[in-house]
mmCIF file of C-alpha atoms and ligand atoms in Angstrom:
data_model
loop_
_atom_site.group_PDB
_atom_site.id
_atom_site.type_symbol
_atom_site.label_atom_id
_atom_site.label_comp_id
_atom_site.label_asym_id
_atom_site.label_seq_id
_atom_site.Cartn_x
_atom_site.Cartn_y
_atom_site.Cartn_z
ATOM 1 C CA UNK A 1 -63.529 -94.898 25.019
ATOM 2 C CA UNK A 2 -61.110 -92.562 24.165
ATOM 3 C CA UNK A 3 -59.586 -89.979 26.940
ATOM 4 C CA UNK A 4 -57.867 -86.836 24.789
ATOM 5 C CA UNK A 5 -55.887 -84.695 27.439
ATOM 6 C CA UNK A 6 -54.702 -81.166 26.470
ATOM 7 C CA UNK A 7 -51.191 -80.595 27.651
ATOM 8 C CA UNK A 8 -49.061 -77.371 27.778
ATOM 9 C CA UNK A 9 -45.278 -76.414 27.946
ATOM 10 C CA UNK A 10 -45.336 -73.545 30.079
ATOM 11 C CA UNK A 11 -41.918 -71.607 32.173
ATOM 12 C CA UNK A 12 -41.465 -74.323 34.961
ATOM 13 C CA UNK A 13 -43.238 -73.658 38.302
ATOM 14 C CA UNK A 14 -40.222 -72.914 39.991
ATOM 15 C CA UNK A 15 -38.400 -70.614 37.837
ATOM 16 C CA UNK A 16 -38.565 -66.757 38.573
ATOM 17 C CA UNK A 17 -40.105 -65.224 35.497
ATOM 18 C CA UNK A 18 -38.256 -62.239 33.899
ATOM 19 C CA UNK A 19 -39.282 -60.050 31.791
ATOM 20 C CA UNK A 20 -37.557 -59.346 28.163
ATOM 21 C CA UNK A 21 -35.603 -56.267 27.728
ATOM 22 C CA UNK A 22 -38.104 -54.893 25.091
ATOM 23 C CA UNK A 23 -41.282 -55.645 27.421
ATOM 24 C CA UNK A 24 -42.920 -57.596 24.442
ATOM 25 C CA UNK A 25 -43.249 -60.721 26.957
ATOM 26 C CA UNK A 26 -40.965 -63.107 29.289
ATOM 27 C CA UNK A 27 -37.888 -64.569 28.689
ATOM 28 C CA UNK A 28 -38.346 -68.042 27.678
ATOM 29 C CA UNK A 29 -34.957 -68.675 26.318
ATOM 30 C CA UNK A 30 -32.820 -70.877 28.449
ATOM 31 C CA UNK A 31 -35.205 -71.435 30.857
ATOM 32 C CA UNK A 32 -36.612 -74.670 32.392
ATOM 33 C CA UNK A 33 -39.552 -75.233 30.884
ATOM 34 C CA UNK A 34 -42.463 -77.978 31.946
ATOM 35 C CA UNK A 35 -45.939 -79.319 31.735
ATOM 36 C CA UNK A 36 -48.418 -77.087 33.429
ATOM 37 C CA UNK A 37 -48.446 -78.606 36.925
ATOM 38 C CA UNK A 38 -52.659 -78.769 35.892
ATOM 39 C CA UNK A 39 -51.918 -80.687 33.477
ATOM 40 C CA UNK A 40 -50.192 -83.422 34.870
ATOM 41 C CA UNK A 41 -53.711 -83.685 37.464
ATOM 42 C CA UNK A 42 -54.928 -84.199 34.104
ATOM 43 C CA UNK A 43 -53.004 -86.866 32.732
ATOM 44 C CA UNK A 44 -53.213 -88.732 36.566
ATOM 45 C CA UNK A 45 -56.951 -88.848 36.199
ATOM 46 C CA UNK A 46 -56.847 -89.776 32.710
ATOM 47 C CA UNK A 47 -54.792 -92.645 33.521
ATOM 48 C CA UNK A 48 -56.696 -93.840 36.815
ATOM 49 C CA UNK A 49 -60.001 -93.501 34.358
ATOM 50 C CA UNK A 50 -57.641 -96.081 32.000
ATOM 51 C CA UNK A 51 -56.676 -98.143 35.091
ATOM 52 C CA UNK A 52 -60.231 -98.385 36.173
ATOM 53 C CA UNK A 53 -61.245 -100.195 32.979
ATOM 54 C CA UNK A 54 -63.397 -97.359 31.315
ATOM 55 C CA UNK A 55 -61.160 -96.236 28.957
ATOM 56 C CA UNK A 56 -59.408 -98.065 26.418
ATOM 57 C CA UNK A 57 -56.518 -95.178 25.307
ATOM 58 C CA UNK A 58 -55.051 -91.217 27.023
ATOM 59 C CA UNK A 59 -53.844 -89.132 24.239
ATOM 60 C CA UNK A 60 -51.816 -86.693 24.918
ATOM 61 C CA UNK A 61 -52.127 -83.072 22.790
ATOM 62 C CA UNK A 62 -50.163 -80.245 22.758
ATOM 63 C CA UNK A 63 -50.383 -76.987 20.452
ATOM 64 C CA UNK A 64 -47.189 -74.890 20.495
ATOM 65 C CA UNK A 65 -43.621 -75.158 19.129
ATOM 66 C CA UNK A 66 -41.065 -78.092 18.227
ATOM 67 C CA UNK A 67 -40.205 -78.121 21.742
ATOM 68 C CA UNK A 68 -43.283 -79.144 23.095
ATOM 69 C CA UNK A 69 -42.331 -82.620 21.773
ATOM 70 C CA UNK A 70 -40.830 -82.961 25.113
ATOM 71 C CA UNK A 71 -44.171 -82.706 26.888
ATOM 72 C CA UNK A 72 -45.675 -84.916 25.407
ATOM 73 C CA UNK A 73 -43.107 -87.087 26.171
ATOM 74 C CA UNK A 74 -43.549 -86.360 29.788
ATOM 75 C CA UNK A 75 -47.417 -87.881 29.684
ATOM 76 C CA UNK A 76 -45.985 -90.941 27.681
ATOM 77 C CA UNK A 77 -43.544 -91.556 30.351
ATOM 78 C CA UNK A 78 -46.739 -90.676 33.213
ATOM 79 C CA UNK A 79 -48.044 -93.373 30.949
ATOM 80 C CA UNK A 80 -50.515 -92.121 28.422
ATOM 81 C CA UNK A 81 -50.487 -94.112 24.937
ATOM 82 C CA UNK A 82 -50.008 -91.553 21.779
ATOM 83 C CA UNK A 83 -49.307 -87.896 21.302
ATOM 84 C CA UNK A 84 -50.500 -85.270 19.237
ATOM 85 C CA UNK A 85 -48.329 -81.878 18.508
ATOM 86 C CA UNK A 86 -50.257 -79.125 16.230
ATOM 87 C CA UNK A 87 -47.077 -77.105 15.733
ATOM 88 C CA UNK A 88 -46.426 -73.621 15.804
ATOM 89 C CA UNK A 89 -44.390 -71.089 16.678
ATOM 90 C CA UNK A 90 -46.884 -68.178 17.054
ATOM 91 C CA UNK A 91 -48.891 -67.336 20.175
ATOM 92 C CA UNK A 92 -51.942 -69.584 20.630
ATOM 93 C CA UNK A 93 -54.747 -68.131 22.467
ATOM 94 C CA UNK A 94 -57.238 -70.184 24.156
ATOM 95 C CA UNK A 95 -60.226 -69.794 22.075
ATOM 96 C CA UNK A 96 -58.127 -71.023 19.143
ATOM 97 C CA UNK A 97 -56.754 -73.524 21.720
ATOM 98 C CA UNK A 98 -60.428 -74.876 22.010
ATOM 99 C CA UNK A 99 -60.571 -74.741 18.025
ATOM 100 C CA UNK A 100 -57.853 -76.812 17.954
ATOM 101 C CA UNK A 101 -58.933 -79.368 20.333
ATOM 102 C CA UNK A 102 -62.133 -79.560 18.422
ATOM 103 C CA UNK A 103 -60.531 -80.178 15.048
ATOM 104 C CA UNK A 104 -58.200 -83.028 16.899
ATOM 105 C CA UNK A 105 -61.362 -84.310 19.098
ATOM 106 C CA UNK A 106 -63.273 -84.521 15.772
ATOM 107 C CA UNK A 107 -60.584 -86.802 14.320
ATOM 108 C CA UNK A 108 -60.014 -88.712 17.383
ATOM 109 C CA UNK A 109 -64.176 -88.714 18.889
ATOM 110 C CA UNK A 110 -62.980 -89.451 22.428
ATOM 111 C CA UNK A 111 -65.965 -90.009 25.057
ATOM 112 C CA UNK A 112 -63.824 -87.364 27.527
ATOM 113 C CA UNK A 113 -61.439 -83.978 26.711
ATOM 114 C CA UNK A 114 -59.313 -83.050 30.090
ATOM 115 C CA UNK A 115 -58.002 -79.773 30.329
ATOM 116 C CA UNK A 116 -56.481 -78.343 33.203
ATOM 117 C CA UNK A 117 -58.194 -75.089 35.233
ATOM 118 C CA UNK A 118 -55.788 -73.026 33.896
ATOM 119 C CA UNK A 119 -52.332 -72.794 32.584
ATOM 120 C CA UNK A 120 -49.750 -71.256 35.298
ATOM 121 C CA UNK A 121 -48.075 -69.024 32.602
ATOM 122 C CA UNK A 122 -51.118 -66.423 31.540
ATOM 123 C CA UNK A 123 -53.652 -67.580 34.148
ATOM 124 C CA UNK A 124 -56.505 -67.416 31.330
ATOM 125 C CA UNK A 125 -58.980 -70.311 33.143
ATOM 126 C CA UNK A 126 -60.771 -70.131 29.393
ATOM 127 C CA UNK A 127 -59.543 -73.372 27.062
ATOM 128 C CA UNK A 128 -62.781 -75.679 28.625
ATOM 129 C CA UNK A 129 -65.497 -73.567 29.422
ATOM 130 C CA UNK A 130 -64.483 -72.091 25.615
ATOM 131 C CA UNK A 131 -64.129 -75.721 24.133
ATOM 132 C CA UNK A 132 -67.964 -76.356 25.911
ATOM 133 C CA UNK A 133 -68.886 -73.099 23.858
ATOM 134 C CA UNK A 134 -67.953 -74.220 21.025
ATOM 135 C CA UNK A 135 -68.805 -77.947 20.427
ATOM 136 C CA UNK A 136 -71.489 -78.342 22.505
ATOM 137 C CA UNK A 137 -70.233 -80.795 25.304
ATOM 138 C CA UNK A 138 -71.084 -80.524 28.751
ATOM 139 C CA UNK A 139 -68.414 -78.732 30.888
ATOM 140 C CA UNK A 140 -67.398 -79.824 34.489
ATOM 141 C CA UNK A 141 -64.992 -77.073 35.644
ATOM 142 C CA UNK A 142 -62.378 -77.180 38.815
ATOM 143 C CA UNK A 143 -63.492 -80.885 39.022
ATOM 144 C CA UNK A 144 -61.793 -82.062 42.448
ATOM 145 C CA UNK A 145 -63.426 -85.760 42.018
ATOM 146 C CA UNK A 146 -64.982 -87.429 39.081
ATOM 147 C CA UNK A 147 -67.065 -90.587 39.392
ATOM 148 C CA UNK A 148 -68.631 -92.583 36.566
ATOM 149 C CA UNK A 149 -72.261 -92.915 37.191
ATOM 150 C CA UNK A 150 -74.358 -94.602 34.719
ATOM 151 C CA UNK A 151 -73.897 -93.056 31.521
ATOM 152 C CA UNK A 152 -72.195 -89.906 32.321
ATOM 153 C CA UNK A 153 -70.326 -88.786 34.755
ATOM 154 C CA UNK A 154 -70.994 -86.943 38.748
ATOM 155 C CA UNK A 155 -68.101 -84.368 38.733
ATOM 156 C CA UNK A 156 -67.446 -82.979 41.978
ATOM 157 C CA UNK A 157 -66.277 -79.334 41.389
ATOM 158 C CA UNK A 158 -64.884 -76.665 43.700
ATOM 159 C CA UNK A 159 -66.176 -73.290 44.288
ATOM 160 C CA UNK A 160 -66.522 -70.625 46.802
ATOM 161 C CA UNK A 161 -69.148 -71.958 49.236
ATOM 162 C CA UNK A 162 -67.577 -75.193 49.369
ATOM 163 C CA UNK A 163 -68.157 -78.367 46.932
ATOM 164 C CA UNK A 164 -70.907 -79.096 44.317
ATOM 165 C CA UNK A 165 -71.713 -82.048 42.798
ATOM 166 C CA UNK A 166 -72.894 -82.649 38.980
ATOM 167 C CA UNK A 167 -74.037 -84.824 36.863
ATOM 168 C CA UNK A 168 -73.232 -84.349 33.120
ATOM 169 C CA UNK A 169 -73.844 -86.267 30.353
ATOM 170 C CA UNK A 170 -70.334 -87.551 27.398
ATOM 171 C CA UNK A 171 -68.805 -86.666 25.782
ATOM 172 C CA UNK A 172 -67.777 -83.968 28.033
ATOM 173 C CA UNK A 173 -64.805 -81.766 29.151
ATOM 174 C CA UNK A 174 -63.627 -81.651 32.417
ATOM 175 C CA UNK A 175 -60.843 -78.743 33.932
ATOM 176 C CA UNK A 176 -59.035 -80.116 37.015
ATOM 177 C CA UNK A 177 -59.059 -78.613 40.045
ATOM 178 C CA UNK A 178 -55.857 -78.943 42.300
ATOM 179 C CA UNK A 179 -56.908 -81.640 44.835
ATOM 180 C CA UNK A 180 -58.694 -83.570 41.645
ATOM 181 C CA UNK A 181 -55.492 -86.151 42.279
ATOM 182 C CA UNK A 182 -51.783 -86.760 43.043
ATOM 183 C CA UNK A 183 -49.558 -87.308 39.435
ATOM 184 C CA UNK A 184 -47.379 -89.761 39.633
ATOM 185 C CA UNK A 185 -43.566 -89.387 38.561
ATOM 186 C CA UNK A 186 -43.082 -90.927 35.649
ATOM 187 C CA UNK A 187 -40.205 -93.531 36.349
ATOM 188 C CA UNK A 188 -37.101 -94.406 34.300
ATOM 189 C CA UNK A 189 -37.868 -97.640 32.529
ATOM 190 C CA UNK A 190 -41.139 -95.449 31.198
ATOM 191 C CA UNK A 191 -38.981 -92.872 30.232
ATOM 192 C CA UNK A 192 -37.349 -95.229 27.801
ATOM 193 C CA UNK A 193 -40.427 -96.783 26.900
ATOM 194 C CA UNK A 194 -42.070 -93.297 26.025
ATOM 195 C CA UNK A 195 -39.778 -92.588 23.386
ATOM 196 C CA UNK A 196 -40.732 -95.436 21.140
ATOM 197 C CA UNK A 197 -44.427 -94.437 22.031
ATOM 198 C CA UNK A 198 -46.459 -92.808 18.539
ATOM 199 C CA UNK A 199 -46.224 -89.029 18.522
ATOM 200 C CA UNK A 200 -47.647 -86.807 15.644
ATOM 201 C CA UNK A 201 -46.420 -84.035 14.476
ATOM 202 C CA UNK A 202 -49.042 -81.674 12.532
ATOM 203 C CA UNK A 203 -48.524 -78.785 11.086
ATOM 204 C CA UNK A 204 -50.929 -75.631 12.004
ATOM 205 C CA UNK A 205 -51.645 -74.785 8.355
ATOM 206 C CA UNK A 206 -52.443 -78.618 7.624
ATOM 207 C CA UNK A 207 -55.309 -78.078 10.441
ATOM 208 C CA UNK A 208 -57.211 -75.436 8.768
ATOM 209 C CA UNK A 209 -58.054 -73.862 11.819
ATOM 210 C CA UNK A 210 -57.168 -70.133 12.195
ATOM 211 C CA UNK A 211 -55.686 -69.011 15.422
ATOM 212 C CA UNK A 212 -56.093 -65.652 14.268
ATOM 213 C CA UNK A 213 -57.313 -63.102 17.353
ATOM 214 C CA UNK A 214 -58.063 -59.710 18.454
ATOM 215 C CA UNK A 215 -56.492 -59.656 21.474
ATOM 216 C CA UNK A 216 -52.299 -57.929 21.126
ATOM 217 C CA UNK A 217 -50.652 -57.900 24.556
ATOM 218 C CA UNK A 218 -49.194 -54.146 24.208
ATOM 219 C CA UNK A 219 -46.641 -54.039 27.164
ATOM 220 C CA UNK A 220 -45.158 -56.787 29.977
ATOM 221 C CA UNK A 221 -44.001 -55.467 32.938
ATOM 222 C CA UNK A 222 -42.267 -56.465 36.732
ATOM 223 C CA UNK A 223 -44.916 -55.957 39.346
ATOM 224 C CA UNK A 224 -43.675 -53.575 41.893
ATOM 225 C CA UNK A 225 -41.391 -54.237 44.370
ATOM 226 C CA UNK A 226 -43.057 -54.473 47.688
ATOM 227 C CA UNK A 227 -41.116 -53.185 50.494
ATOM 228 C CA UNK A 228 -39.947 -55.846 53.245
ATOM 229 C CA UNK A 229 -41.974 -56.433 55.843
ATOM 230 C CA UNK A 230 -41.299 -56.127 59.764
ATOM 231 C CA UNK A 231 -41.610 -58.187 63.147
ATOM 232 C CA UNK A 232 -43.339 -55.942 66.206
ATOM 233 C CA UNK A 233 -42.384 -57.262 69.207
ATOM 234 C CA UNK A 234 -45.788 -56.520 70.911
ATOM 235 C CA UNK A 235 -49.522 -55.740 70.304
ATOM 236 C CA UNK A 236 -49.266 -52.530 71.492
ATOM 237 C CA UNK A 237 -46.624 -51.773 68.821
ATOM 238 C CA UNK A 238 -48.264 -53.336 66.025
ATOM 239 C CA UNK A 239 -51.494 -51.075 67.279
ATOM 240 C CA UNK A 240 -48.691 -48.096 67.589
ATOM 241 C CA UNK A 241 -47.443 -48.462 64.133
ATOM 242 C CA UNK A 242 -50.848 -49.398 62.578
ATOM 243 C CA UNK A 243 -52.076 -46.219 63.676
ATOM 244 C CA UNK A 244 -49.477 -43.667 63.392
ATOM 245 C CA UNK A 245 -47.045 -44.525 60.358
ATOM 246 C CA UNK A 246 -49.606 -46.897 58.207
ATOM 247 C CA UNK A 247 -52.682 -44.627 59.334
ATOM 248 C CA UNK A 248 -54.712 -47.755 58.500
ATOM 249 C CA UNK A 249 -56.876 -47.152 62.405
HETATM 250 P P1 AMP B 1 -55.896 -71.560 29.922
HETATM 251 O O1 AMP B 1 -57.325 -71.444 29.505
HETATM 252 O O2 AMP B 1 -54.930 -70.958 28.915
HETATM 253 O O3 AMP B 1 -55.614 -71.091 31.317
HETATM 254 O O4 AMP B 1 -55.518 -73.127 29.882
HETATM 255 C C1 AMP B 1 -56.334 -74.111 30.484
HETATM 256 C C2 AMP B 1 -55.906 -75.468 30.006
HETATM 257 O O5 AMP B 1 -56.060 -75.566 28.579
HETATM 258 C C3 AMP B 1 -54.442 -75.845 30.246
HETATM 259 O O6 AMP B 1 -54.262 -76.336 31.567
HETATM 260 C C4 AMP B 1 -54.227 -76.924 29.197
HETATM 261 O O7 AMP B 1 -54.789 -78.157 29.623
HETATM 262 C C5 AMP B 1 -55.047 -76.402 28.030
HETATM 263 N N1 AMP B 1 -54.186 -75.604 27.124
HETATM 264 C C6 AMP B 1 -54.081 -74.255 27.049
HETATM 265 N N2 AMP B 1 -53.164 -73.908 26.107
HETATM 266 C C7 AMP B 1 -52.680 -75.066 25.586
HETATM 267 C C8 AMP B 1 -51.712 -75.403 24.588
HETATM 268 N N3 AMP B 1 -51.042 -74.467 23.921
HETATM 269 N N4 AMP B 1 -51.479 -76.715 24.331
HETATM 270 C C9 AMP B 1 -52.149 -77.682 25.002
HETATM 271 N N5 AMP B 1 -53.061 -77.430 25.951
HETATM 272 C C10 AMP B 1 -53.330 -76.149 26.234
#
């Protein structure tokens, strides 16, 4: 079995994001960027699924520009086997994400697509359950454990009221939850080693998919500054000030 695993170059976890003089998005230009921080959960359980002895090959795919190259390098190094660009420059959306992953997943027929819950940079949480929509497969969202049990899978997923086991039946896509795993760092001599690994580079146009959408982001803006906070030195002046200057009892 095949394990496809959708990876994205986002602005790194740690950087401040600012936003560009002309409000038409953020400043991504000389900025560390990195692989969503879901993603890498992704790649982890991809490769413990690998380690385990039920699948025979983790292929990394990314959809977005040259630079993404360097992602996908980052799961080679983790220590998935080939990687798949679809270049292009242009905003990607998720639903054309998911068309995307469908056009490589038809090429490719893995038994498993892992996506992560949702990519830090616009917070969407749509690429799976829209990849589900659109082929078919069974969807385990915010997985936090996945087991193999007879011919499918029992995904343990993560909501509100606590956790909630599933069964579903593969192929199937799976979004990972933050406690689904612990990456690994990917170490030196597998830093070397990735670079000789395969990595395709397709063009959008040669896919044939459209990423067309309907959806233009009109204005980005700072949130507001929030005023600093304070330290009462007593319950009866936290009561005090709750009541007379923030009016709030
Ligand atoms: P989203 O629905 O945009 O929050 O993204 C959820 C997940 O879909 C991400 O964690 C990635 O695994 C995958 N994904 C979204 N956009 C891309 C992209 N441009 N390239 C590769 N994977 C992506």
């Amino acid at each position: 079995m095949k394990v496809l695993v959708a990876v994205k170059r986002v602005l790194d976890y740690n950087v401040k994001a600012r936003v560009k003089a002309d409000k038409s998005g953020i400043e991504l230009a000389n900025v560390k960027m990195s692989m969503n921080p879901f993603d890498e959960i992704a790649i982890e359980e991809a490769l413990r699924i690998k380690e385990a002895g039920k699948a025979e090959e983790v292929i990394a795919v990314s959809i977005g520009p040259s630079q993404s190259q360097e992602t996908i390098r980052t799961a080679l190094a983790m220590g998935a086997d080939r990687g798949i660009l679809i270049e292009t420059d242009d905003e990607v959306q998720p639903l054309a994400v998911a068309k995307l992953l469908k056009h490589v997943a038809e090429k490719e027929e893995p038994g498993l697509l892992i996506v992560g819950k949702q990519a830090i940079d616009d917070d969407a949480n749509q690429t799976g359950q829209m990849y589900s929509a659109i082929t078919g497969w069974p969807q385990a969202t915010f997985a936090s454990k996945v087991e193999f049990e007879g011919d499918g899978l029992k995904v343990t997923r993560e909501v509100d009221s606590g956790l909630e086991s599933i069964q579903v039946a593969m192929p199937a896509v799976i979004t990972t939850d933050l406690r689904l795993n612990e990456p690994r760092y990917a170490k030196l001599p597998n830093i070397m080693k990735a670079k000789k690994k395969p990595l395709e580079v397709i063009a959008l146009a040669d896919t044939g998919v459209s990423i067309e959408t309907g959806l233009k982001t009109v204005e980005v803006n700072e949130p507001e500054e929030r005023e600093a906070g304070i330290i009462v030195k007593s319950v009866d002046e936290l009561v005090d000030r709750l009541r007379n200057e923030a009016k709030v009892i």
